[in-house]
Structure formats: structure tokens, C-alpha cells
mmCIF file of C-alpha atoms in Angstrom:
data_model
loop_
_atom_site.group_PDB
_atom_site.id
_atom_site.type_symbol
_atom_site.label_atom_id
_atom_site.label_comp_id
_atom_site.label_asym_id
_atom_site.label_seq_id
_atom_site.Cartn_x
_atom_site.Cartn_y
_atom_site.Cartn_z
ATOM 1 C CA UNK A 14 45.586 4.738 -5.812
ATOM 2 C CA UNK A 15 45.706 5.973 -2.247
ATOM 3 C CA UNK A 16 43.555 9.000 -3.031
ATOM 4 C CA UNK A 17 40.788 6.850 -4.494
ATOM 5 C CA UNK A 18 40.985 4.468 -1.520
ATOM 6 C CA UNK A 19 40.605 7.371 0.893
ATOM 7 C CA UNK A 20 37.624 8.740 -1.002
ATOM 8 C CA UNK A 21 36.038 5.273 -1.035
ATOM 9 C CA UNK A 22 36.358 4.949 2.702
ATOM 10 C CA UNK A 23 34.919 8.445 3.185
ATOM 11 C CA UNK A 24 31.941 7.437 1.046
ATOM 12 C CA UNK A 25 31.447 4.422 3.333
ATOM 13 C CA UNK A 26 31.352 6.730 6.368
ATOM 14 C CA UNK A 27 28.794 9.021 4.728
ATOM 15 C CA UNK A 28 26.586 6.150 3.557
ATOM 16 C CA UNK A 29 26.577 4.516 6.980
ATOM 17 C CA UNK A 30 25.696 7.848 8.579
ATOM 18 C CA UNK A 31 22.855 8.422 6.126
ATOM 19 C CA UNK A 32 21.511 4.912 6.660
ATOM 20 C CA UNK A 33 21.597 5.469 10.412
ATOM 21 C CA UNK A 34 19.840 8.818 10.006
ATOM 22 C CA UNK A 35 17.109 7.131 8.033
ATOM 23 C CA UNK A 36 16.597 4.063 10.186
ATOM 24 C CA UNK A 37 17.652 4.693 13.771
ATOM 25 C CA UNK A 38 15.493 7.727 14.601
ATOM 26 C CA UNK A 39 12.175 5.919 14.580
ATOM 27 C CA UNK A 40 12.054 3.171 17.148
ATOM 28 C CA UNK A 41 9.131 1.230 18.486
ATOM 29 C CA UNK A 42 8.828 -0.162 21.994
ATOM 30 C CA UNK A 43 6.124 -2.538 23.106
ATOM 31 C CA UNK A 44 4.330 -5.418 21.450
ATOM 32 C CA UNK A 45 4.052 -4.173 17.912
ATOM 33 C CA UNK A 46 4.600 -5.422 14.427
ATOM 34 C CA UNK A 47 4.445 -1.917 13.010
ATOM 35 C CA UNK A 48 7.001 -0.570 10.621
ATOM 36 C CA UNK A 49 10.237 0.980 11.788
ATOM 37 C CA UNK A 50 12.230 3.594 9.956
ATOM 38 C CA UNK A 51 11.038 6.943 8.706
ATOM 39 C CA UNK A 52 7.411 6.162 9.678
ATOM 40 C CA UNK A 53 5.985 4.010 12.460
ATOM 41 C CA UNK A 54 2.580 2.598 11.487
ATOM 42 C CA UNK A 55 -0.027 0.685 13.469
ATOM 43 C CA UNK A 56 -2.211 -0.661 10.683
ATOM 44 C CA UNK A 57 -5.971 -1.016 10.758
ATOM 45 C CA UNK A 58 -6.925 -4.218 12.593
ATOM 46 C CA UNK A 59 -3.604 -4.298 14.446
ATOM 47 C CA UNK A 60 -3.365 -3.924 18.243
ATOM 48 C CA UNK A 61 -0.301 -2.972 20.281
ATOM 49 C CA UNK A 62 0.168 -2.379 23.986
ATOM 50 C CA UNK A 63 2.006 0.935 23.720
ATOM 51 C CA UNK A 64 4.015 2.915 21.234
ATOM 52 C CA UNK A 65 7.150 4.988 21.673
ATOM 53 C CA UNK A 66 8.801 6.644 18.698
ATOM 54 C CA UNK A 67 11.650 9.066 18.190
ATOM 55 C CA UNK A 68 12.704 10.884 15.075
ATOM 56 C CA UNK A 69 10.056 9.691 12.624
ATOM 57 C CA UNK A 70 6.358 10.077 11.878
ATOM 58 C CA UNK A 71 3.691 8.057 13.666
ATOM 59 C CA UNK A 72 0.460 6.880 12.061
ATOM 60 C CA UNK A 73 -2.152 4.963 14.072
ATOM 61 C CA UNK A 74 -4.888 3.310 12.006
ATOM 62 C CA UNK A 75 -5.389 0.439 14.435
ATOM 63 C CA UNK A 76 -5.492 0.210 18.240
ATOM 64 C CA UNK A 77 -2.970 1.203 20.881
ATOM 65 C CA UNK A 78 -4.285 0.009 24.229
ATOM 66 C CA UNK A 79 -1.764 2.046 26.230
ATOM 67 C CA UNK A 80 0.079 5.338 25.773
ATOM 68 C CA UNK A 81 1.631 6.898 22.688
ATOM 69 C CA UNK A 82 4.857 8.872 23.180
ATOM 70 C CA UNK A 83 6.464 10.455 20.137
ATOM 71 C CA UNK A 84 9.264 12.958 19.638
ATOM 72 C CA UNK A 85 10.673 14.488 16.489
ATOM 73 C CA UNK A 86 8.078 13.853 13.794
ATOM 74 C CA UNK A 87 4.427 14.146 12.815
ATOM 75 C CA UNK A 88 1.763 12.202 14.722
ATOM 76 C CA UNK A 89 -1.541 11.220 13.150
ATOM 77 C CA UNK A 90 -4.375 9.221 14.718
ATOM 78 C CA UNK A 91 -6.529 8.238 11.767
ATOM 79 C CA UNK A 92 -10.328 8.000 11.884
ATOM 80 C CA UNK A 93 -10.100 4.225 12.357
ATOM 81 C CA UNK A 94 -7.411 4.559 15.031
ATOM 82 C CA UNK A 95 -7.834 4.559 18.790
ATOM 83 C CA UNK A 96 -5.513 5.136 21.742
ATOM 84 C CA UNK A 97 -6.572 3.754 25.119
ATOM 85 C CA UNK A 98 -4.088 5.800 27.137
ATOM 86 C CA UNK A 99 -2.475 9.232 26.832
ATOM 87 C CA UNK A 100 -0.667 10.906 23.964
ATOM 88 C CA UNK A 101 2.571 12.807 24.700
ATOM 89 C CA UNK A 102 3.960 14.289 21.512
ATOM 90 C CA UNK A 103 6.585 16.804 20.506
ATOM 91 C CA UNK A 104 7.133 17.183 16.794
ATOM 92 C CA UNK A 105 6.093 18.815 13.577
ATOM 93 C CA UNK A 106 2.305 18.362 13.719
ATOM 94 C CA UNK A 107 -0.302 16.346 15.603
ATOM 95 C CA UNK A 108 -3.618 15.336 14.039
ATOM 96 C CA UNK A 109 -6.335 13.468 15.908
ATOM 97 C CA UNK A 110 -9.086 12.131 13.669
ATOM 98 C CA UNK A 111 -9.748 9.018 15.782
ATOM 99 C CA UNK A 112 -10.328 8.393 19.479
ATOM 100 C CA UNK A 113 -7.999 9.073 22.412
ATOM 101 C CA UNK A 114 -9.411 7.903 25.752
ATOM 102 C CA UNK A 115 -6.801 9.618 27.918
ATOM 103 C CA UNK A 116 -5.105 13.026 28.021
ATOM 104 C CA UNK A 117 -3.276 14.712 25.157
ATOM 105 C CA UNK A 118 -0.102 16.735 25.828
ATOM 106 C CA UNK A 119 1.368 18.359 22.743
ATOM 107 C CA UNK A 120 4.337 20.591 21.976
ATOM 108 C CA UNK A 121 4.428 20.910 18.190
ATOM 109 C CA UNK A 122 4.111 23.145 15.169
ATOM 110 C CA UNK A 123 0.380 22.533 14.771
ATOM 111 C CA UNK A 124 -2.494 20.634 16.366
ATOM 112 C CA UNK A 125 -5.677 19.494 14.662
ATOM 113 C CA UNK A 126 -8.595 17.685 16.272
ATOM 114 C CA UNK A 127 -10.685 16.713 13.268
ATOM 115 C CA UNK A 128 -14.483 16.526 13.236
ATOM 116 C CA UNK A 129 -14.294 12.774 13.822
ATOM 117 C CA UNK A 130 -11.676 13.132 16.562
ATOM 118 C CA UNK A 131 -12.389 12.684 20.275
ATOM 119 C CA UNK A 132 -10.185 13.353 23.296
ATOM 120 C CA UNK A 133 -11.567 11.670 26.405
ATOM 121 C CA UNK A 134 -9.398 13.534 28.915
ATOM 122 C CA UNK A 135 -7.784 16.947 29.056
ATOM 123 C CA UNK A 136 -5.918 18.639 26.242
ATOM 124 C CA UNK A 137 -2.730 20.653 26.862
ATOM 125 C CA UNK A 138 -0.993 22.133 23.845
ATOM 126 C CA UNK A 139 1.780 24.577 23.114
ATOM 127 C CA UNK A 140 1.729 24.904 19.325
ATOM 128 C CA UNK A 141 2.008 27.360 16.475
ATOM 129 C CA UNK A 142 -1.628 26.897 15.460
ATOM 130 C CA UNK A 143 -4.538 24.843 16.793
ATOM 131 C CA UNK A 144 -7.719 23.806 14.999
ATOM 132 C CA UNK A 145 -10.498 22.129 16.981
ATOM 133 C CA UNK A 146 -13.358 20.636 14.985
ATOM 134 C CA UNK A 147 -13.897 17.541 17.144
ATOM 135 C CA UNK A 148 -14.775 16.715 20.743
ATOM 136 C CA UNK A 149 -12.783 17.300 23.937
ATOM 137 C CA UNK A 150 -14.556 15.733 26.907
ATOM 138 C CA UNK A 151 -12.343 17.405 29.534
ATOM 139 C CA UNK A 152 -10.672 20.779 29.947
ATOM 140 C CA UNK A 153 -8.444 22.363 27.320
ATOM 141 C CA UNK A 154 -5.345 24.523 27.792
ATOM 142 C CA UNK A 155 -3.960 25.842 24.515
ATOM 143 C CA UNK A 156 -1.161 28.295 23.872
ATOM 144 C CA UNK A 157 -0.882 29.133 20.175
ATOM 145 C CA UNK A 158 -0.625 32.019 17.754
ATOM 146 C CA UNK A 159 -4.071 31.141 16.391
ATOM 147 C CA UNK A 160 -6.761 28.934 17.934
ATOM 148 C CA UNK A 161 -9.747 28.160 15.719
ATOM 149 C CA UNK A 162 -12.906 26.511 17.035
ATOM 150 C CA UNK A 163 -14.967 25.002 14.226
ATOM 151 C CA UNK A 164 -18.748 24.709 14.023
ATOM 152 C CA UNK A 165 -18.591 21.031 14.990
ATOM 153 C CA UNK A 166 -16.223 21.599 17.921
ATOM 154 C CA UNK A 167 -17.232 20.633 21.447
ATOM 155 C CA UNK A 168 -15.271 21.253 24.667
ATOM 156 C CA UNK A 169 -17.115 19.859 27.685
ATOM 157 C CA UNK A 170 -14.886 21.546 30.268
ATOM 158 C CA UNK A 171 -13.147 24.905 30.572
ATOM 159 C CA UNK A 172 -10.886 26.531 27.984
ATOM 160 C CA UNK A 173 -7.772 28.406 29.060
ATOM 161 C CA UNK A 174 -5.898 29.906 26.154
ATOM 162 C CA UNK A 175 -3.224 32.316 24.994
ATOM 163 C CA UNK A 176 -3.281 33.619 21.434
ATOM 164 C CA UNK A 177 -5.900 34.697 18.919
ATOM 165 C CA UNK A 178 -9.132 32.780 19.603
ATOM 166 C CA UNK A 179 -11.345 32.519 16.559
ATOM 167 C CA UNK A 180 -14.555 30.808 15.538
ATOM 168 C CA UNK A 181 -17.293 29.086 17.504
ATOM 169 C CA UNK A 182 -16.727 30.032 21.149
ATOM 170 C CA UNK A 183 -20.186 28.590 21.960
ATOM 171 C CA UNK A 184 -18.516 25.183 21.594
ATOM 172 C CA UNK A 185 -17.084 25.610 25.114
ATOM 173 C CA UNK A 186 -19.483 24.383 27.804
ATOM 174 C CA UNK A 187 -17.381 25.710 30.680
ATOM 175 C CA UNK A 188 -15.547 28.973 31.246
ATOM 176 C CA UNK A 189 -13.264 30.638 28.716
ATOM 177 C CA UNK A 190 -10.252 32.328 30.279
ATOM 178 C CA UNK A 191 -7.319 34.029 28.602
ATOM 179 C CA UNK A 192 -4.003 33.166 30.267
ATOM 180 C CA UNK A 193 -0.851 34.720 28.725
ATOM 181 C CA UNK A 194 1.381 32.270 30.619
ATOM 182 C CA UNK A 195 0.227 29.343 28.492
ATOM 183 C CA UNK A 196 2.272 30.498 25.518
ATOM 184 C CA UNK A 197 5.411 29.709 27.531
ATOM 185 C CA UNK A 198 4.408 27.188 30.161
ATOM 186 C CA UNK A 199 1.989 24.856 28.405
ATOM 187 C CA UNK A 200 3.117 21.226 28.089
ATOM 188 C CA UNK A 201 6.118 21.836 30.376
ATOM 189 C CA UNK A 202 7.137 18.198 30.511
ATOM 190 C CA UNK A 203 7.159 17.633 26.760
ATOM 191 C CA UNK A 204 9.452 20.340 25.437
ATOM 192 C CA UNK A 205 12.480 19.762 27.740
ATOM 193 C CA UNK A 206 12.135 16.014 27.248
ATOM 194 C CA UNK A 207 12.071 16.391 23.477
ATOM 195 C CA UNK A 208 15.039 18.746 23.505
ATOM 196 C CA UNK A 209 17.179 16.499 25.688
ATOM 197 C CA UNK A 210 16.199 13.395 23.752
ATOM 198 C CA UNK A 211 17.132 15.069 20.481
ATOM 199 C CA UNK A 212 20.489 16.089 21.976
ATOM 200 C CA UNK A 213 21.100 12.479 23.053
ATOM 201 C CA UNK A 214 20.242 11.210 19.574
ATOM 202 C CA UNK A 215 22.607 13.672 17.878
ATOM 203 C CA UNK A 216 25.339 12.712 20.349
ATOM 204 C CA UNK A 217 24.886 9.007 19.585
ATOM 205 C CA UNK A 218 24.984 9.660 15.845
ATOM 206 C CA UNK A 219 28.097 11.825 16.167
ATOM 207 C CA UNK A 220 29.801 9.129 18.243
ATOM 208 C CA UNK A 221 29.073 6.561 15.552
ATOM 209 C CA UNK A 222 30.375 8.738 12.722
ATOM 210 C CA UNK A 223 33.376 9.809 14.799
ATOM 211 C CA UNK A 224 34.237 6.189 15.583
ATOM 212 C CA UNK A 225 34.087 5.351 11.864
ATOM 213 C CA UNK A 226 36.373 8.280 11.065
ATOM 214 C CA UNK A 227 38.945 7.237 13.668
ATOM 215 C CA UNK A 228 38.796 3.583 12.633
ATOM 216 C CA UNK A 229 38.995 4.132 8.871
ATOM 217 C CA UNK A 230 41.315 7.173 8.891
ATOM 218 C CA UNK A 231 43.562 6.813 11.953
ATOM 219 C CA UNK A 232 46.546 8.711 10.521
ATOM 220 C CA UNK A 233 44.423 11.397 8.905
ATOM 221 C CA UNK A 234 42.428 11.896 12.123
ATOM 222 C CA UNK A 235 45.628 12.177 14.135
ATOM 223 C CA UNK A 236 46.857 14.746 11.613
ATOM 224 C CA UNK A 237 43.710 16.829 12.073
ATOM 225 C CA UNK A 238 44.250 16.837 15.841
ATOM 226 C CA UNK A 239 47.925 17.786 15.390
ATOM 227 C CA UNK A 240 47.016 20.709 13.103
ATOM 228 C CA UNK A 241 44.585 22.081 15.658
ATOM 229 C CA UNK A 242 47.105 21.758 18.490
ATOM 230 C CA UNK A 243 50.127 23.103 16.596
ATOM 231 C CA UNK A 244 48.445 25.788 14.477
ATOM 232 C CA UNK A 245 45.080 26.785 15.942
ATOM 233 C CA UNK A 246 45.152 30.279 14.433
ATOM 234 C CA UNK A 247 45.876 29.041 10.944
ATOM 235 C CA UNK A 248 43.263 26.287 11.184
ATOM 236 C CA UNK A 249 40.690 28.726 12.526
ATOM 237 C CA UNK A 250 41.308 31.236 9.727
ATOM 238 C CA UNK A 251 41.081 28.512 7.079
ATOM 239 C CA UNK A 252 37.848 27.302 8.671
ATOM 240 C CA UNK A 253 36.432 30.827 8.637
ATOM 241 C CA UNK A 254 37.362 31.225 4.988
ATOM 242 C CA UNK A 255 35.641 27.952 4.088
ATOM 243 C CA UNK A 256 32.560 28.756 6.187
ATOM 244 C CA UNK A 257 32.103 32.121 4.467
ATOM 245 C CA UNK A 258 33.569 31.447 1.030
ATOM 246 C CA UNK A 259 31.796 28.244 0.005
ATOM 247 C CA UNK A 260 28.243 29.603 0.527
ATOM 248 C CA UNK A 261 29.166 32.676 -1.541
ATOM 249 C CA UNK A 262 30.476 30.418 -4.306
ATOM 250 C CA UNK A 263 27.336 28.252 -4.191
ATOM 251 C CA UNK A 264 25.100 31.318 -4.442
ATOM 252 C CA UNK A 265 27.122 32.564 -7.405
ATOM 253 C CA UNK A 266 26.659 29.185 -9.100
ATOM 254 C CA UNK A 267 22.920 29.239 -8.445
ATOM 255 C CA UNK A 268 22.594 32.713 -9.970
ATOM 256 C CA UNK A 269 23.926 31.396 -13.274
ATOM 257 C CA UNK A 270 20.868 29.058 -13.480
ATOM 258 C CA UNK A 271 22.998 26.549 -15.397
ATOM 259 C CA UNK A 272 24.965 25.983 -12.209
ATOM 260 C CA UNK A 273 21.897 25.252 -10.030
ATOM 261 C CA UNK A 274 22.453 21.452 -10.043
ATOM 262 C CA UNK A 275 26.091 21.943 -9.090
ATOM 263 C CA UNK A 276 25.023 24.393 -6.395
ATOM 264 C CA UNK A 277 22.589 21.863 -4.919
ATOM 265 C CA UNK A 278 25.182 19.094 -4.913
ATOM 266 C CA UNK A 279 27.728 21.482 -3.466
ATOM 267 C CA UNK A 280 25.309 22.468 -0.699
ATOM 268 C CA UNK A 281 24.894 18.829 0.282
ATOM 269 C CA UNK A 282 28.656 18.242 0.287
ATOM 270 C CA UNK A 283 29.176 21.465 2.264
ATOM 271 C CA UNK A 284 26.683 20.272 4.893
ATOM 272 C CA UNK A 285 28.576 16.997 5.274
ATOM 273 C CA UNK A 286 31.836 18.931 5.504
ATOM 274 C CA UNK A 287 30.428 21.042 8.340
ATOM 275 C CA UNK A 288 29.186 17.941 10.138
ATOM 276 C CA UNK A 289 32.505 16.111 9.906
ATOM 277 C CA UNK A 290 34.351 19.327 10.740
ATOM 278 C CA UNK A 291 32.317 19.676 13.935
ATOM 279 C CA UNK A 292 33.118 16.113 14.983
ATOM 280 C CA UNK A 293 36.809 16.538 14.199
ATOM 281 C CA UNK A 294 36.933 19.894 15.977
ATOM 282 C CA UNK A 295 35.528 18.517 19.204
ATOM 283 C CA UNK A 296 37.789 15.487 18.977
ATOM 284 C CA UNK A 297 40.872 17.594 18.290
ATOM 285 C CA UNK A 298 40.277 20.111 21.081
ATOM 286 C CA UNK A 299 39.609 17.311 23.571
ATOM 287 C CA UNK A 300 42.730 15.444 22.421
ATOM 288 C CA UNK A 301 44.817 18.577 22.989
ATOM 289 C CA UNK A 302 43.345 19.202 26.459
ATOM 290 C CA UNK A 303 43.774 15.565 27.497
ATOM 291 C CA UNK A 304 47.393 15.611 26.289
ATOM 292 C CA UNK A 305 48.082 18.384 28.801
ATOM 293 C CA UNK A 306 47.353 15.933 31.618
ATOM 294 C CA UNK A 307 49.192 13.047 30.003
ATOM 295 C CA UNK A 308 46.220 11.238 28.445
ATOM 296 C CA UNK A 309 46.683 10.370 24.789
ATOM 297 C CA UNK A 310 43.820 7.979 24.104
ATOM 298 C CA UNK A 311 42.055 8.991 20.883
ATOM 299 C CA UNK A 312 38.828 7.140 21.756
ATOM 300 C CA UNK A 313 38.633 8.896 25.094
ATOM 301 C CA UNK A 314 39.221 12.205 23.308
ATOM 302 C CA UNK A 315 36.367 11.476 20.917
ATOM 303 C CA UNK A 316 33.917 10.679 23.713
ATOM 304 C CA UNK A 317 34.989 13.606 25.906
ATOM 305 C CA UNK A 318 34.895 16.069 23.013
ATOM 306 C CA UNK A 319 31.474 15.067 21.714
ATOM 307 C CA UNK A 320 29.884 14.833 25.156
ATOM 308 C CA UNK A 321 31.300 18.234 26.099
ATOM 309 C CA UNK A 322 29.989 19.732 22.857
ATOM 310 C CA UNK A 323 26.515 18.316 23.519
ATOM 311 C CA UNK A 324 26.522 19.713 27.052
ATOM 312 C CA UNK A 325 27.655 23.116 25.814
ATOM 313 C CA UNK A 326 24.612 23.287 23.571
ATOM 314 C CA UNK A 327 22.453 22.833 26.691
ATOM 315 C CA UNK A 328 23.971 25.676 28.717
ATOM 316 C CA UNK A 329 21.484 28.018 30.421
ATOM 317 C CA UNK A 330 23.204 30.866 28.556
ATOM 318 C CA UNK A 331 23.026 29.568 24.978
ATOM 319 C CA UNK A 332 25.207 32.319 23.505
ATOM 320 C CA UNK A 333 28.246 31.047 25.419
ATOM 321 C CA UNK A 334 27.793 27.455 24.265
ATOM 322 C CA UNK A 335 27.091 28.528 20.683
ATOM 323 C CA UNK A 336 30.184 30.739 20.611
ATOM 324 C CA UNK A 337 32.437 27.948 21.892
ATOM 325 C CA UNK A 338 30.936 25.410 19.494
ATOM 326 C CA UNK A 339 31.414 27.846 16.593
ATOM 327 C CA UNK A 340 35.074 28.291 17.504
ATOM 328 C CA UNK A 341 35.533 24.524 17.727
ATOM 329 C CA UNK A 342 33.805 24.132 14.345
ATOM 330 C CA UNK A 343 36.179 26.635 12.743
ATOM 331 C CA UNK A 344 39.200 24.803 14.170
ATOM 332 C CA UNK A 345 37.962 21.387 13.050
ATOM 333 C CA UNK A 346 36.782 22.586 9.644
ATOM 334 C CA UNK A 347 40.059 24.383 8.954
ATOM 335 C CA UNK A 348 42.204 21.431 10.046
ATOM 336 C CA UNK A 349 40.028 19.065 8.003
ATOM 337 C CA UNK A 350 40.329 21.155 4.838
ATOM 338 C CA UNK A 351 44.072 21.586 5.358
ATOM 339 C CA UNK A 352 44.415 17.821 5.707
ATOM 340 C CA UNK A 353 42.332 17.135 2.583
ATOM 341 C CA UNK A 354 44.315 19.642 0.528
ATOM 342 C CA UNK A 355 47.611 18.215 1.783
ATOM 343 C CA UNK A 356 46.471 14.677 1.001
ATOM 344 C CA UNK A 357 45.375 15.728 -2.485
ATOM 345 C CA UNK A 358 48.727 17.375 -3.172
ATOM 346 C CA UNK A 359 50.602 14.309 -1.978
ATOM 347 C CA UNK A 360 48.481 11.999 -4.124
ATOM 348 C CA UNK A 361 48.927 14.255 -7.159
ATOM 349 C CA UNK A 362 52.703 14.335 -6.632
ATOM 350 C CA UNK A 363 52.844 10.547 -6.474
ATOM 351 C CA UNK A 364 50.803 10.263 -9.657
ATOM 352 C CA UNK A 365 53.136 12.670 -11.416
ATOM 353 C CA UNK A 366 56.197 10.766 -10.254
ATOM 354 C CA UNK A 367 54.622 7.504 -11.396
ATOM 355 C CA UNK A 368 53.935 8.900 -14.872
ATOM 356 C CA UNK A 369 57.436 10.342 -15.225
ATOM 357 C CA UNK A 370 59.090 7.155 -13.968
ATOM 358 C CA UNK A 371 62.436 6.678 -12.189
ATOM 359 C CA UNK A 372 65.528 8.089 -13.839
ATOM 360 C CA UNK A 373 63.561 10.230 -16.278
ATOM 361 C CA UNK A 374 63.808 13.958 -16.320
ATOM 362 C CA UNK A 375 60.459 15.588 -15.684
ATOM 363 C CA UNK A 376 59.272 17.321 -18.859
ATOM 364 C CA UNK A 377 59.083 21.083 -18.747
ATOM 365 C CA UNK A 378 56.517 23.342 -20.347
ATOM 366 C CA UNK A 379 57.550 25.237 -23.432
#
């Protein structure tokens, strides 16, 4: 059946996207035999020149002779681990229980320098919370909501901070100075880099999924673009109804307790629907704009639409980009749902005709 074939191909798209999400984000550069995927590991007894990771967690139990650069996940230098160069990290949390000979620059949710941890250079951190129980042989600049200095902490240089400083301030050999600017300006090179790199990763993933959609569903994808161009108001209203109505329905299911599993599955499906709707919306709007200047290449429309959407999210005035992307999402989501409903109706009509058979009057209800 055509409906089953379409669903099968859609499943292929989703599975490929999920596999890419799970394996592409964490990448390793340099001479390393460490694992790739959700977690990058340098095992105890293993030595690598340098380590660069994006999108996954990093665990160093062995030796990295050069720098460690990580974006998008947790970073942990275990007690047996050592880093000969610097650490530049932007992610969920950073824990240093081993030795770092160089500087540490962190933009993350939390930072911990354990009792066994040593930082040979300076420490710059912009984090939600910072706990220092180990040794910092240079200066420290920390902007955080809470900064706790443990009894075993030792900072050989000066401490500049912004936030609530707690604990053993005698651990600082140099001067202690409060600097409110650190809460915004600390680790200035890490946060923009992480943000742009994440945007580039999302763009690459969207391009892959969009290419699969256009390759596996050429007619359906063209239909989505046509619905946006010919009926933007209707598509937008349908998209708004789906965006508001489905979460309400899922909440109602969850309230019944019995419907919690269905609500969880529905939430996952709804998330995928929003993702595909965003890709289709950007593709469709770009296809319409390119058609105005006589360009009808669907692949060009996909690239232009997704790149433009990524750039909009980076506008200096985020409200403008968010508003435009929301409008595009509504258009794509509405056109996608209209196409799925139309396809389902067509498939159901064909099934009914097949059951009735040629030359047979369709039975009527009593």
C-alpha cells in the first residue's frame, strides 16, 4: 500500500536523523584511539596529542599532551588524567580532578576543581556555580552565582570574582577583588564560539534531514511548498492550531494517568513533527521567493532556506529572528499536516475502492 510505503520511508528519515544525532556530535581530532559517539574517552595509559570534541561528553583518564577543546557536553579530567596544554570548554559541566598544565577557560553550567585537581596556569570561568577544592597555580577570574572555596583550596595568584563568594577565602595568596563585569564578560572567546558551532551543527543536521525528505518524498515535498505559496493563510492557521492543540491534548492524556505512556509517545512524535515542519517551512518559503526571480531548483531552495533560518537565529535583535522563524514554522507545520491529512484521505479512498471492487455498488449504512 502506498500509505504504508510512505510511512516506511518517513521512518527511515527519522532513524537516520536519530543515528546522526547520536554519532556525529562527538568528533575527535588528533592522534587518538578514543571512543567516538556520545562520549569521547582517553583511557588510562593512553596518550593523544590533542583532543577536540563537539556535542558529546569528554572523559580524560589518560594523557593529552596538547590542548583539549570541547563544546556541547560535560568535560571531566579524572584523577589519573593529565592535560599538557590548555582546556577550552563550553558545555554542561567541567570537572578537573587531575592535572592541567596550561590555562583553563570555561563557559558552562558548573565548574569543579576537586581536591586532587591542579591547574598550572590561569583559570577563567563563566558558570552557574563554581567549587574550588584543588590547586590553581596562577590567577583566577570567576563569574558565577555561587563560588565556594573549600578547606583544601589553594589559589597562588589573585582572585577576581562576581557572585556570592563563600568558604575559605584564606586559600587565596594574592588579592581578592570583586568585579561585576565578570558575570558577563568572562571567557569571552568560548561562548560565541560555542554558540556559532552549535548553529553550524544544527544547520548541517537540518540539511541532511531536508535532503532525505526531498529525495524520498519529492512529490510530497513539492506539494508542501505549493501549499505554502498558494495558501499561506490557511497553512499558517492550521500550523497554529496544531502548535497549540496538540500540547493541550497531550496534557489532557497525561492527566488521565492511564494515558501517560501515550502522552510521552505523542510528545516525541510532536517534537519530530515540529522539526520536520521547520525544515519544510524554510524550504517552502525559500522556494516561493526563488520562484519570483525565475529559479525553481528545489535543492537550492533547501540550502537557501536553511542557511537563512540559521542566520536569522543569530540576529543581533533576537526577537526579530525568532518571530520570523516562528512564522515560517507555522507555515511549514500547517502545510505538512495538510499534506499528511490529504495523503491519508487519498490512501483510505483507494483502500475503500479496492475492497468494493470495480462494477460493485458501494454498500450503504442502514
